[in-house]
mmCIF file of C-alpha atoms in Angstrom:
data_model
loop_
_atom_site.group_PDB
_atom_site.id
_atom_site.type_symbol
_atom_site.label_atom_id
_atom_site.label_comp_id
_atom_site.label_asym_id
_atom_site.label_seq_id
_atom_site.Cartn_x
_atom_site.Cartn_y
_atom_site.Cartn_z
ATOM 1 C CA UNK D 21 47.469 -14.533 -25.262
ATOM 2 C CA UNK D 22 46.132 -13.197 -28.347
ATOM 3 C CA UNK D 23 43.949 -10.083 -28.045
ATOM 4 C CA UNK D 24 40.917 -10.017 -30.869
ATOM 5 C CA UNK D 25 40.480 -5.706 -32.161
ATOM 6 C CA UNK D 26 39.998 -6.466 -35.711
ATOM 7 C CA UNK D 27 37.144 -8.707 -35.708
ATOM 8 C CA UNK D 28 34.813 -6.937 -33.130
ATOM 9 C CA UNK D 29 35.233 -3.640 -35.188
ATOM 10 C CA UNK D 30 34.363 -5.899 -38.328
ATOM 11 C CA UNK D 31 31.484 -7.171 -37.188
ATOM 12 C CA UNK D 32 30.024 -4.252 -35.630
ATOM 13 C CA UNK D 33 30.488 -2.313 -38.785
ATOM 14 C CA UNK D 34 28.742 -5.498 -40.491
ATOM 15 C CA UNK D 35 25.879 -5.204 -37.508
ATOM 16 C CA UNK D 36 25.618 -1.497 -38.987
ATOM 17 C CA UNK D 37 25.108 -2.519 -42.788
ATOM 18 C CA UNK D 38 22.624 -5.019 -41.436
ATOM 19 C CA UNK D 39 20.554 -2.068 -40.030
ATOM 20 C CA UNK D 40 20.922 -0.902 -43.325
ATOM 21 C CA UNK D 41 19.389 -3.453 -45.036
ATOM 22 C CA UNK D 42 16.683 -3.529 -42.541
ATOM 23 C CA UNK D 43 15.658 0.321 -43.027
ATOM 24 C CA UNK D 44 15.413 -1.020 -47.179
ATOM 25 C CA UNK D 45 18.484 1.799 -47.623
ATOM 26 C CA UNK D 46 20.372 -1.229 -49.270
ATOM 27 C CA UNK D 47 19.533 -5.114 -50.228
ATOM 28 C CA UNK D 48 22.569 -6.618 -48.962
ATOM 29 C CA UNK D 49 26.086 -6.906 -48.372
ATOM 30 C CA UNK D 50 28.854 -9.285 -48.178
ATOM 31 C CA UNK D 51 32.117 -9.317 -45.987
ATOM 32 C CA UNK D 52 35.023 -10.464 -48.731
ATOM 33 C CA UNK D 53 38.638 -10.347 -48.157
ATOM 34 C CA UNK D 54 40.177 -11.290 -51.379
ATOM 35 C CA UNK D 55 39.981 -8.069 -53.720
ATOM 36 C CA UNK D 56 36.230 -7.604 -53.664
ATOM 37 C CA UNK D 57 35.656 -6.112 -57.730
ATOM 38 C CA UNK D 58 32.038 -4.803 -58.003
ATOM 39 C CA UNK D 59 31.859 -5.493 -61.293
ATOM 40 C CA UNK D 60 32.007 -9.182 -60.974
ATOM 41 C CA UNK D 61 29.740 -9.634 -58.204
ATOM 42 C CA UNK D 62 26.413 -10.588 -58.745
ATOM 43 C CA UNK D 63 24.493 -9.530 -55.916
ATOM 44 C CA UNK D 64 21.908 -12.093 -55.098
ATOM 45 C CA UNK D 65 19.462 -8.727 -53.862
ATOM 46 C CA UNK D 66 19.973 -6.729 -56.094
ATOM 47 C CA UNK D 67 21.270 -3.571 -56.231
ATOM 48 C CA UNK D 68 22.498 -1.143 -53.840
ATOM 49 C CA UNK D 69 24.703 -3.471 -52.070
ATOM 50 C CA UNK D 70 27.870 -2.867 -49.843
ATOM 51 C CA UNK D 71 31.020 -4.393 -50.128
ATOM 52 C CA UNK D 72 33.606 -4.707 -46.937
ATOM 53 C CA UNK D 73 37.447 -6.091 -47.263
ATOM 54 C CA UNK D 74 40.267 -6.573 -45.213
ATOM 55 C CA UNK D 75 40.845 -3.533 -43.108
ATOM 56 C CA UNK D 76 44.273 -1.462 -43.286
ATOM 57 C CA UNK D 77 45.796 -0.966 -39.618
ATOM 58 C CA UNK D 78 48.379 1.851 -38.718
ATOM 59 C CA UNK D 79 49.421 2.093 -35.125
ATOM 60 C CA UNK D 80 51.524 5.033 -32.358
ATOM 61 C CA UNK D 81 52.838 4.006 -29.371
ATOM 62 C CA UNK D 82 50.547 6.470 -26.658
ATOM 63 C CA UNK D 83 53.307 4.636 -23.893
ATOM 64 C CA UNK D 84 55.105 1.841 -22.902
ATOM 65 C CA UNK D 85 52.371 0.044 -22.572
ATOM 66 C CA UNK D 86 49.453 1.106 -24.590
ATOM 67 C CA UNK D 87 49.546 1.252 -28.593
ATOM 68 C CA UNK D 88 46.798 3.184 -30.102
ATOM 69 C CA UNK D 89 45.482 1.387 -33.202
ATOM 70 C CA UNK D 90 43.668 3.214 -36.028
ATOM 71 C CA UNK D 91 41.521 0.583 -38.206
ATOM 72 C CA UNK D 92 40.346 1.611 -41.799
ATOM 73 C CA UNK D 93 37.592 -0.313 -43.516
ATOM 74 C CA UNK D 94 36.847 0.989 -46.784
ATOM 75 C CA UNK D 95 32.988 -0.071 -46.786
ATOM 76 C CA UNK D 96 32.244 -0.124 -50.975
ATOM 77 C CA UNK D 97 28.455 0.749 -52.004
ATOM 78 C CA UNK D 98 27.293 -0.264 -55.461
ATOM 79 C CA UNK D 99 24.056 1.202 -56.835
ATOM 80 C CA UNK D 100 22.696 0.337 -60.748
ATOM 81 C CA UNK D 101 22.318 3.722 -62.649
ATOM 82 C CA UNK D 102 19.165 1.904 -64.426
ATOM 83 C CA UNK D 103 17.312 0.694 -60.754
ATOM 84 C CA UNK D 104 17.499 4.479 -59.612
ATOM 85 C CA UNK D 105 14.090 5.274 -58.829
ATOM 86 C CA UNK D 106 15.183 9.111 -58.685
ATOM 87 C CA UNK D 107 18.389 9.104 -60.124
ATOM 88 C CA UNK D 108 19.250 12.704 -59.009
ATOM 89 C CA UNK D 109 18.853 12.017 -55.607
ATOM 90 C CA UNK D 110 18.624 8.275 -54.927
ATOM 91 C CA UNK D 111 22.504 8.395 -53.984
ATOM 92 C CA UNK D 112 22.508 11.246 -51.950
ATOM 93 C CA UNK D 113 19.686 9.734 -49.868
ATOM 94 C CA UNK D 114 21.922 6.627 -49.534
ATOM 95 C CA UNK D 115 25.158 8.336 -48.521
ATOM 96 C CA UNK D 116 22.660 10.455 -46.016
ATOM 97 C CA UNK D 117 21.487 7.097 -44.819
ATOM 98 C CA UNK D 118 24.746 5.856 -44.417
ATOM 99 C CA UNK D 119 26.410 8.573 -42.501
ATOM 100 C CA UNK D 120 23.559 8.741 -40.240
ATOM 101 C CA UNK D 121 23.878 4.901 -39.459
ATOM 102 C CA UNK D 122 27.974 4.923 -38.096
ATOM 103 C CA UNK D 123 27.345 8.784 -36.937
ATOM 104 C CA UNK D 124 25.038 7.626 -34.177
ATOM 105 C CA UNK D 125 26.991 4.255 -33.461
ATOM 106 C CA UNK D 126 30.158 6.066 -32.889
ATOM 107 C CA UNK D 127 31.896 4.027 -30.864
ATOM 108 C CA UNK D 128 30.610 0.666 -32.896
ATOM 109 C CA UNK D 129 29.275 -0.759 -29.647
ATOM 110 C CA UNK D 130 32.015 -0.489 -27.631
ATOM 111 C CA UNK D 131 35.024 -2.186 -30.329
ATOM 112 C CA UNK D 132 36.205 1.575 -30.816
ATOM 113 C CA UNK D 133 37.545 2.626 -27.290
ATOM 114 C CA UNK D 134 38.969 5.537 -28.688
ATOM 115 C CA UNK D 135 35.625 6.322 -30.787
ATOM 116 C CA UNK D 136 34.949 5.989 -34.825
ATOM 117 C CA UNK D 137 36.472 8.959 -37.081
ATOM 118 C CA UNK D 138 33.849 11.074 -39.352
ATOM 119 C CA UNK D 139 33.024 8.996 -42.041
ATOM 120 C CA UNK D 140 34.731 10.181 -45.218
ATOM 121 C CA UNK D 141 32.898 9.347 -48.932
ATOM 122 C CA UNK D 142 33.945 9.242 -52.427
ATOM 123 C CA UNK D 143 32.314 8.272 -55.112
ATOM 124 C CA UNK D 144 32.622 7.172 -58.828
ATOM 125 C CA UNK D 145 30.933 5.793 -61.891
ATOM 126 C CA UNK D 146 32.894 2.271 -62.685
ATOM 127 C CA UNK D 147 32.431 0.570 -66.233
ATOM 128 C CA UNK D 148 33.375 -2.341 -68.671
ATOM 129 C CA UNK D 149 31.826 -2.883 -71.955
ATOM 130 C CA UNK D 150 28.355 -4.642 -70.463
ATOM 131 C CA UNK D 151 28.122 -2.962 -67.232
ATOM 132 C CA UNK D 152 27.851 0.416 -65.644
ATOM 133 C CA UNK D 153 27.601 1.308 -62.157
ATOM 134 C CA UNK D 154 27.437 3.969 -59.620
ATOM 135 C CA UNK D 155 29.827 3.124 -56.347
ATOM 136 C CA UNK D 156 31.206 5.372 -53.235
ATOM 137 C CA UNK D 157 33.361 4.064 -50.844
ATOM 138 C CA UNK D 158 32.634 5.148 -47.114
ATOM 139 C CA UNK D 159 36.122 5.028 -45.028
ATOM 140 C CA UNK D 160 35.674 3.946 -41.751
ATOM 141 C CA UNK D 161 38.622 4.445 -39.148
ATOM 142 C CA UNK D 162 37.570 3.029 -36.053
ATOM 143 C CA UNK D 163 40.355 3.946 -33.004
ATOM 144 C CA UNK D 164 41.144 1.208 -30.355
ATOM 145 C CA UNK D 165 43.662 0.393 -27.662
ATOM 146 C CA UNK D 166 46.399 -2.376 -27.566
ATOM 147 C CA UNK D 167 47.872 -2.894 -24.317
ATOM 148 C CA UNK D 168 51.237 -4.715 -24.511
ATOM 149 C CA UNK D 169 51.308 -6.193 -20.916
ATOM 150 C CA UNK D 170 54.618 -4.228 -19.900
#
């Protein structure tokens, strides 16, 4: 019997960008496993946008029969220096925004038994020759039990 953790978190985190989108804090956001690069994505909402991959998973034994899981989804947010309708506090407001969101869902519905982590951010301005762009990545660790059956 196969028990499902990963997935549940993932969507409910997806559920939360959603809610995002909804409050206009950001246009859209896709759910890519394969080395998501914001600098070849064209978003088709434009900017800000959020970008979630594959999550990493470490894991302690709490017993015999229970292994505590700790999920990390690195949740990517990509903002256009040149859409910034105030550009000294447009990302600050979205980071707020963003905190707020998972801070009040802190148990993502139910998928993190064992509760959702503070929220850790850090940001960066990413280039090439065409394109420059303001991104911060919001960690998520989301805490949930496996029990083995013995």
């Amino acid at each position: 019997m196969a028990t499902d953790l990963a997935k549940p978190i993932k969507t409910q985190i997806l559920a939360n960008l959603q809610a995002l989108v909804t409050a206009g804090n950001i246009n859209s956001f896709y759910a890519i496993d394969a080395n998501p690069n914001p600098l070849t994505i064209s978003p088709t909402a434009g900017y800000p946008f959020a970008i979630v991959g594959m999550p990493r998973i470490a894991a302690d034994f709490e017993d015999q029969a229970n292994n505590l899981r700790m999920y990390r989804f690195d949740v990517l947010f990509v903002l256009d220096p040149t859409t910034l309708a105030h550009p000294d506090t447009d990302v600050e407001d979205l980071i707020d925004a963003v905190l707020n969101q998972f801070d009040t869902n802190f148990t993502l519905a139910g998928t993190a038994v064992d509760a959702v982590l503070p929220i850790e951010i850090e940001g960066a301005p990413v280039s090439t020759g065409d394109k420059t762009l303001l991104v911060f990545v919001a960690t998520i660790r989301a805490r949930t039990l496996y029990q083995t059956g013995t």
